[in-house]
Amino acid sequence: MSSDSILQNASIGAEIMDRIEALAKISESPNGLTRRYLTPEHRGANDLVGSWMRDSGMTVREDAVGNIIGRYPADCDDAPTLMIGSHLDTVVMAGKYDGMLGVVTGIACIGSLHGRRKHLPIAVEVVGFCDEEGARFQSTYLGSRAVAGTFDRALLKCRDENGICMDDAMIAFGLDPDRVHEAARRPDELLAYIELHIEQGPVLEEQGLAAGVVTGIAGANRLIVTVTGTAGHAGTVPMKLRHDALLAAAECSLVVETVVGDFRDTVGTVGRLDVSPGATNVIPGQVVFSVDLRAAEDHLRLNASVEIQRQWQEIAARRGVDIVAEVVHAAPSAHCAPHMQRQIAEAITRVEGRAVTLPSGAGHDAAAMADVTDVGMIFVRCAGGVSHNPNEAITVADADIGARVMLDLVENFRAER
Ligand SMILES: [Zn+2]
């Protein structure tokens, strides 16, 4: 039976949705999904996911950082490994699909191969990463960084909100913090890493497509900008003589919007604006605002940042205010390998008739995995682009299409370097 006929009755989509519901029950709080690293809920999710992996013909192990990994052997010895994965941890009060969908879809695809007693010339591993969101120790990609060999041991001394150190939490979970490095994989044993994830944005919905090809994972800059003008009486200072910090900040915010428009796939957000003294009858003397800048290409993000700050200084000179910007966070982008994008586009086109490409504005384990192997990502449409929210939703039909794309990709995978 072809993979198509196995999947055309949407049974894999239904199975995926059932498993998503089962995973969503493993939560720290009864009225919203919260599952953090090295907690009883992490243990529960690993046990459940491990049982599904075993049922799907995989051998299962938990690695040295707490990732759960199932391996489906190749049809020959010494075959390299294709990794499929995403994360099993969540933010606080999360949706059910962010992360979990990719893990459960990977298992469903292996289940389909196993059901047909089909093995490929490559080994396939499915990994449920233990901590992508950083909700407990405020440090992201812990699971995938360990696999990529870039886990920073200094993080073992991070404490959670209850003062518990990560290394102590690892020991309580049954892991040895001195052996985290053993989770690292060698580049030569991996062919590539594929991650299927909900889009967390509205592009696929707008395009009327269930799945899309991710070109890369955006890099990000965060700036805190302080605009200092002169506070004054709202009734007595003529407009021409004012140095209004808020009007300058408003102009600066509009500059962010206009400048990013000139750079491809670049987005900018002013999400916070604190006005001082913040009184109805006082001209604002100081404003502190935040800027979040993201782009798939680092040079576009950096050039946009330079141009924005150049225009801010023009505003400062014209309005007689002082503008100081501090970069508080900077992360480079990660590229999806061209051959992975091509193969994913071919698989989506076979399943859906056409494929669109889109960048990921959000971070994903694939960004960390890009340090050790070629990565590719498939996005699946989510309702209204809503994510990190209990209202996160996808349809059974889209879960099914995601699985068909993944299975097509894996069965037709061509190793390219
Ligand atoms: Zn995620």
Coordinates of C-alpha atoms and ligand atoms in Angstrom, one line a residue:
M1 CA 0.0 0.0 0.0
S2 CA 1.4 3.4 -0.8
S3 CA 1.9 6.0 1.9
D4 CA -0.8 8.0 0.2
S5 CA -3.5 5.4 0.6
I6 CA -2.5 4.8 4.2
L7 CA -3.0 8.5 4.9
Q8 CA -5.8 9.6 2.7
N9 CA -8.5 8.6 5.3
A10 CA -7.1 11.2 7.6
S11 CA -6.5 8.6 10.3
I12 CA -3.0 9.9 11.0
G13 CA -4.4 13.4 11.6
A14 CA -6.9 12.0 14.0
E15 CA -4.3 10.0 15.8
I16 CA -2.1 13.0 16.1
M17 CA -4.9 15.1 17.6
D18 CA -5.7 12.4 20.1
R19 CA -2.1 12.3 21.2
I20 CA -1.9 16.0 21.4
E21 CA -4.9 15.9 23.8
A22 CA -3.3 13.2 25.9
L23 CA -0.1 15.3 26.2
A24 CA -2.1 18.4 27.1
K25 CA -3.4 16.6 30.2
I26 CA 0.2 16.5 31.6
S27 CA 0.3 19.9 33.2
E28 CA 1.4 21.7 36.3
S29 CA -1.9 23.5 36.5
P30 CA -5.4 22.0 35.8
N31 CA -6.7 25.1 34.0
G32 CA -4.0 25.8 31.4
L33 CA -1.1 23.8 30.0
T34 CA 2.2 24.5 31.8
R35 CA 5.0 21.9 31.5
R36 CA 8.5 22.9 32.5
Y37 CA 12.0 21.3 32.5
L38 CA 12.9 18.7 35.1
T39 CA 9.5 18.5 36.7
P40 CA 7.1 15.5 37.3
E41 CA 5.3 16.7 34.2
H42 CA 8.5 16.5 32.1
R43 CA 8.8 12.9 33.4
G44 CA 5.2 12.2 32.5
A45 CA 5.5 13.6 29.0
N46 CA 8.8 11.6 28.3
D47 CA 7.1 8.4 29.6
L48 CA 4.0 8.8 27.4
V49 CA 6.0 9.9 24.3
G50 CA 8.5 7.1 24.9
S51 CA 5.6 4.5 25.0
W52 CA 4.3 5.9 21.6
M53 CA 7.8 5.6 20.2
R54 CA 8.1 2.0 21.3
D55 CA 4.7 1.2 19.9
S56 CA 5.9 2.6 16.6
G57 CA 8.8 0.3 16.3
M58 CA 11.5 2.5 17.8
T59 CA 14.1 1.8 20.4
V60 CA 13.8 4.5 23.1
R61 CA 16.3 6.3 25.3
E62 CA 16.5 9.4 27.4
D63 CA 19.7 11.3 26.8
A64 CA 21.9 13.0 29.3
V65 CA 20.0 16.3 29.4
G66 CA 16.5 14.8 29.5
N67 CA 15.5 14.7 25.8
I68 CA 13.5 11.6 24.8
I69 CA 14.7 10.0 21.6
G70 CA 13.3 7.1 19.6
R71 CA 15.4 5.4 16.8
Y72 CA 13.9 3.6 13.8
P73 CA 16.7 1.6 12.2
A74 CA 17.7 1.7 8.6
D75 CA 17.5 -1.3 6.2
C76 CA 21.3 -1.6 6.3
D77 CA 24.1 -1.2 8.9
D78 CA 26.1 2.0 9.4
A79 CA 23.5 4.2 7.8
P80 CA 23.5 7.9 8.8
T81 CA 20.6 9.4 10.8
L82 CA 17.9 11.8 9.9
M83 CA 16.5 13.6 13.0
I84 CA 12.9 14.8 13.3
G85 CA 12.0 16.7 16.4
S86 CA 10.6 19.6 18.3
H87 CA 10.0 20.3 22.0
L88 CA 7.8 18.9 24.7
D89 CA 8.1 21.7 27.2
T90 CA 5.8 24.7 27.2
V91 CA 5.5 28.3 28.3
V92 CA 3.3 29.1 31.3
M93 CA -0.4 28.8 30.2
A94 CA 0.5 27.5 26.8
G95 CA -1.3 26.1 23.8
K96 CA -1.3 22.4 23.0
Y97 CA 0.4 22.4 19.7
D98 CA 3.6 24.5 20.0
G99 CA 6.4 21.9 20.0
M100 CA 4.2 18.9 20.7
L101 CA 2.8 18.8 17.1
G102 CA 6.3 18.2 15.6
V103 CA 7.2 15.4 18.0
V104 CA 3.8 13.6 17.7
T105 CA 3.9 14.0 13.8
G106 CA 7.4 12.5 13.7
I107 CA 6.2 9.5 15.7
A108 CA 3.1 9.1 13.5
C109 CA 5.3 9.0 10.4
I110 CA 7.5 6.3 11.9
G111 CA 4.3 4.5 12.9
S112 CA 3.2 4.5 9.3
L113 CA 6.6 3.0 8.1
H114 CA 6.5 0.4 10.9
G115 CA 2.9 -0.5 10.0
R116 CA 4.1 -1.3 6.4
R117 CA 7.2 -3.0 7.7
K118 CA 9.2 -0.5 5.7
H119 CA 12.7 0.6 6.6
L120 CA 14.6 3.2 4.7
P121 CA 18.3 3.4 3.6
I122 CA 18.7 5.9 6.5
A123 CA 18.0 5.6 10.2
V124 CA 15.3 8.0 11.5
E125 CA 15.3 9.4 15.0
V126 CA 12.5 11.3 16.6
V127 CA 13.5 13.6 19.4
G128 CA 11.3 15.3 22.0
F129 CA 13.4 18.2 23.3
C130 CA 13.2 18.8 27.0
D131 CA 13.4 22.6 27.2
E132 CA 13.1 25.0 24.3
E133 CA 11.0 27.7 25.9
G134 CA 13.2 28.3 29.0
A135 CA 10.1 28.8 31.2
R136 CA 11.8 27.4 34.3
F137 CA 15.4 28.6 34.2
Q138 CA 14.9 31.5 31.7
S139 CA 17.4 30.1 29.2
T140 CA 16.1 28.7 25.9
Y141 CA 17.1 25.7 23.7
L142 CA 18.6 23.7 26.6
G143 CA 17.7 20.3 25.0
S144 CA 18.7 21.1 21.4
R145 CA 21.9 22.9 22.5
A146 CA 23.0 19.8 24.4
V147 CA 22.4 17.7 21.3
A148 CA 24.3 20.3 19.1
G149 CA 27.2 20.3 21.6
T150 CA 26.7 24.0 22.5
F151 CA 25.2 23.6 26.0
D152 CA 26.8 26.2 28.2
R153 CA 27.8 24.5 31.5
A154 CA 27.5 27.8 33.4
L155 CA 23.8 27.5 33.0
L156 CA 23.8 24.6 35.4
K157 CA 24.0 27.1 38.2
C158 CA 20.9 29.0 37.0
R159 CA 18.1 29.0 39.6
D160 CA 14.4 28.7 39.1
E161 CA 11.8 30.9 40.8
N162 CA 12.0 28.7 44.0
G163 CA 15.8 29.0 44.2
I164 CA 16.4 25.5 42.9
C165 CA 19.6 25.1 41.0
M166 CA 19.5 23.4 37.5
D167 CA 22.1 20.9 38.5
D168 CA 20.2 19.9 41.6
A169 CA 17.0 19.6 39.6
M170 CA 18.8 17.4 37.2
I171 CA 20.0 15.0 39.9
A172 CA 16.4 14.9 41.4
F173 CA 15.2 14.0 37.9
G174 CA 17.7 11.2 37.7
L175 CA 20.3 12.9 35.4
D176 CA 24.0 13.5 36.1
P177 CA 24.8 17.2 35.4
D178 CA 28.5 16.2 34.9
R179 CA 27.5 14.1 31.9
V180 CA 25.4 16.6 29.9
H181 CA 28.1 16.7 27.2
E182 CA 27.2 13.0 26.4
A183 CA 24.0 14.2 24.8
A184 CA 26.0 15.9 22.0
R185 CA 25.9 14.3 18.6
R186 CA 28.7 14.4 16.0
P187 CA 28.0 16.2 12.7
D188 CA 29.2 13.1 10.8
E189 CA 26.5 10.8 12.3
L190 CA 23.6 13.2 11.3
L191 CA 22.2 13.8 7.8
A192 CA 19.9 16.6 8.8
Y193 CA 17.4 17.8 11.3
I194 CA 13.7 18.4 10.3
E195 CA 11.3 20.3 12.5
L196 CA 7.5 20.6 11.9
H197 CA 6.0 23.4 14.0
I198 CA 2.8 25.5 14.0
E199 CA 3.4 28.8 12.2
Q200 CA 2.5 31.0 15.2
G201 CA 1.7 33.7 12.6
P202 CA -1.1 34.4 10.0
V203 CA 0.8 33.9 6.6
L204 CA -0.4 30.3 5.8
E205 CA -4.0 31.1 6.8
E206 CA -3.9 34.1 4.4
Q207 CA -2.4 32.0 1.6
G208 CA -5.0 29.2 2.1
L209 CA -2.3 26.6 2.6
A210 CA -1.9 24.0 5.4
A211 CA 1.9 23.8 5.2
G212 CA 4.8 26.0 4.2
V213 CA 8.5 25.9 3.8
V214 CA 10.6 27.9 6.4
T215 CA 13.5 29.7 4.9
G216 CA 15.2 30.5 8.2
I217 CA 14.8 31.5 11.8
A218 CA 15.0 35.2 12.4
G219 CA 17.8 36.8 14.3
A220 CA 16.7 39.4 16.8
N221 CA 17.9 42.7 18.5
R222 CA 16.2 44.2 21.5
L223 CA 16.9 47.8 22.3
I224 CA 16.0 50.0 25.2
V225 CA 15.9 53.6 24.1
T226 CA 15.9 56.6 26.4
V227 CA 14.6 59.9 25.0
T228 CA 15.4 62.9 27.3
G229 CA 13.7 66.2 26.6
T230 CA 12.5 69.0 28.9
A231 CA 9.5 68.7 31.1
G232 CA 7.4 71.8 31.3
H233 CA 4.0 73.4 31.9
A234 CA 1.4 72.1 29.4
G235 CA -0.2 75.6 29.4
T236 CA 2.6 78.1 29.4
V237 CA 5.3 76.7 27.0
P238 CA 4.6 77.6 23.4
M239 CA 4.7 74.7 21.0
K240 CA 7.8 76.0 19.1
L241 CA 9.9 76.2 22.3
R242 CA 9.1 72.6 23.5
H243 CA 11.5 69.7 23.8
D244 CA 8.7 67.0 24.2
A245 CA 10.2 63.6 24.8
L246 CA 7.0 61.8 23.9
L247 CA 6.6 63.5 20.5
A248 CA 10.2 62.6 19.7
A249 CA 9.6 59.0 20.8
A250 CA 6.4 58.8 18.7
E251 CA 8.4 60.0 15.7
C252 CA 11.1 57.4 16.5
S253 CA 8.5 54.6 16.6
L254 CA 7.2 55.6 13.2
V255 CA 10.8 55.6 11.9
V256 CA 11.0 51.9 13.0
E257 CA 7.9 51.1 10.9
T258 CA 9.1 53.0 7.8
V259 CA 12.7 51.8 7.8
V260 CA 11.9 48.1 8.3
G261 CA 9.6 48.4 5.3
D262 CA 12.6 49.0 3.2
F263 CA 14.3 45.8 4.3
R264 CA 13.1 42.4 3.1
D265 CA 11.4 40.1 5.7
T266 CA 12.3 42.5 8.5
V267 CA 9.9 43.4 11.3
G268 CA 10.2 45.9 14.1
T269 CA 8.0 46.4 17.1
V270 CA 7.8 49.2 19.7
G271 CA 6.1 47.2 22.5
R272 CA 6.7 49.3 25.6
L273 CA 6.6 53.1 26.1
D274 CA 7.1 54.6 29.6
V275 CA 6.3 58.3 29.8
S276 CA 7.7 60.5 32.6
P277 CA 6.4 62.2 34.5
G278 CA 3.2 61.0 33.0
A279 CA 0.8 63.8 34.1
T280 CA -2.0 65.3 32.0
N281 CA -0.7 68.9 32.4
V282 CA 3.1 68.3 32.1
I283 CA 5.0 68.1 28.8
P284 CA 6.8 64.7 28.9
G285 CA 10.4 65.1 29.9
Q286 CA 11.6 61.6 29.4
V287 CA 10.4 58.5 27.6
V288 CA 11.9 55.0 27.7
F289 CA 10.7 52.6 24.9
S290 CA 11.6 49.2 23.7
V291 CA 12.4 48.1 20.1
D292 CA 12.3 44.4 19.0
L293 CA 13.9 44.0 15.5
R294 CA 13.9 40.7 13.6
A295 CA 15.0 39.6 10.2
A296 CA 15.8 36.3 8.5
E297 CA 19.1 37.8 7.3
D298 CA 21.5 39.2 9.9
H299 CA 22.9 41.9 7.6
L300 CA 19.3 43.2 6.8
R301 CA 18.5 43.4 10.6
L302 CA 21.8 45.1 11.3
N303 CA 21.6 47.6 8.4
A304 CA 18.0 48.4 9.4
S305 CA 19.2 49.0 13.0
V306 CA 21.9 51.4 11.8
E307 CA 19.5 53.3 9.6
I308 CA 16.9 53.6 12.3
Q309 CA 19.4 55.0 14.8
R310 CA 20.7 57.4 12.1
Q311 CA 17.2 58.8 11.6
W312 CA 16.7 59.0 15.4
Q313 CA 19.7 61.2 15.7
E314 CA 18.2 63.6 13.1
I315 CA 15.0 63.7 15.2
A316 CA 17.1 64.4 18.3
A317 CA 18.9 67.3 16.6
R318 CA 15.7 68.8 15.2
R319 CA 13.7 68.5 18.4
G320 CA 16.5 69.3 20.8
V321 CA 16.2 66.1 22.8
D322 CA 18.8 63.4 23.7
I323 CA 18.3 59.9 22.3
V324 CA 20.4 57.0 23.7
A325 CA 19.8 53.4 22.6
E326 CA 21.2 50.3 24.4
V327 CA 21.2 46.9 22.8
V328 CA 20.0 44.5 25.5
H329 CA 19.7 41.3 23.4
A330 CA 21.2 40.1 20.1
A331 CA 20.8 36.7 18.6
P332 CA 22.0 35.7 15.1
S333 CA 19.6 34.1 12.6
A334 CA 19.8 30.5 11.4
H335 CA 19.3 29.4 7.8
C336 CA 17.4 26.4 6.7
A337 CA 19.7 24.6 4.2
P338 CA 18.8 25.2 0.6
H339 CA 18.6 21.5 -0.2
M340 CA 16.2 21.0 2.8
Q341 CA 14.0 23.9 1.6
R342 CA 13.9 22.4 -1.9
Q343 CA 13.0 18.9 -0.6
I344 CA 10.3 20.3 1.7
A345 CA 8.9 22.4 -1.1
E346 CA 8.7 19.4 -3.3
A347 CA 7.0 17.3 -0.6
I348 CA 4.4 20.1 0.1
T349 CA 3.8 20.6 -3.7
R350 CA 3.2 16.8 -4.0
V351 CA 0.7 16.9 -1.2
E352 CA -0.9 20.4 -1.5
G353 CA -0.3 21.4 -5.2
R354 CA 1.9 24.4 -4.3
A355 CA 4.3 25.6 -1.7
V356 CA 5.1 29.0 -0.3
T357 CA 8.2 30.0 1.6
L358 CA 8.2 32.1 4.7
P359 CA 10.7 33.1 7.4
S360 CA 10.2 32.2 11.1
G361 CA 10.0 35.3 13.3
A362 CA 10.0 33.0 16.4
G363 CA 12.9 31.0 17.7
H364 CA 12.9 27.2 17.4
D365 CA 15.1 24.2 18.3
A366 CA 16.2 24.1 14.6
A367 CA 18.2 27.3 15.3
A368 CA 20.3 25.5 17.9
M369 CA 20.5 22.3 15.7
A370 CA 21.9 24.4 12.8
D371 CA 25.2 24.4 14.7
V372 CA 25.6 20.6 14.3
T373 CA 23.7 19.7 11.1
D374 CA 21.6 21.0 8.1
V375 CA 18.2 22.0 9.3
G376 CA 14.8 22.3 7.5
M377 CA 11.4 23.4 8.9
I378 CA 7.8 22.8 7.9
F379 CA 5.2 25.2 9.2
V380 CA 1.6 24.1 9.8
R381 CA -1.2 26.7 9.7
C382 CA -2.7 27.7 13.0
A383 CA -5.9 29.5 13.6
G384 CA -5.5 33.3 13.5
G385 CA -1.7 32.9 14.0
V386 CA -2.5 32.7 17.7
S387 CA 0.2 31.0 19.8
H388 CA 1.6 30.9 23.4
N389 CA -2.0 31.0 24.3
P390 CA -4.6 28.4 25.4
N391 CA -6.6 29.3 22.3
E392 CA -3.9 27.9 20.0
A393 CA -5.7 25.7 17.4
I394 CA -5.1 23.7 14.3
T395 CA -7.5 21.4 12.4
V396 CA -7.4 17.6 12.0
A397 CA -7.1 18.0 8.3
D398 CA -4.0 20.2 8.7
A399 CA -2.4 17.8 11.1
D400 CA -3.0 15.2 8.5
I401 CA -1.5 17.2 5.7
G402 CA 1.5 18.0 7.9
A403 CA 2.1 14.3 8.5
R404 CA 1.7 13.5 4.8
V405 CA 4.3 16.2 4.0
M406 CA 6.7 14.9 6.6
L407 CA 6.3 11.2 5.6
D408 CA 6.7 12.1 1.9
L409 CA 9.9 14.1 2.8
V410 CA 11.3 11.3 4.9
E411 CA 10.6 8.5 2.4
N412 CA 12.1 10.5 -0.5
F413 CA 14.9 12.1 1.5
R414 CA 18.1 12.7 -0.5
A415 CA 21.3 13.2 1.5
E416 CA 23.0 16.3 0.2
R417 CA 25.8 18.3 1.7
Ligands
ZN1 ZN 7.8 26.0 19.9

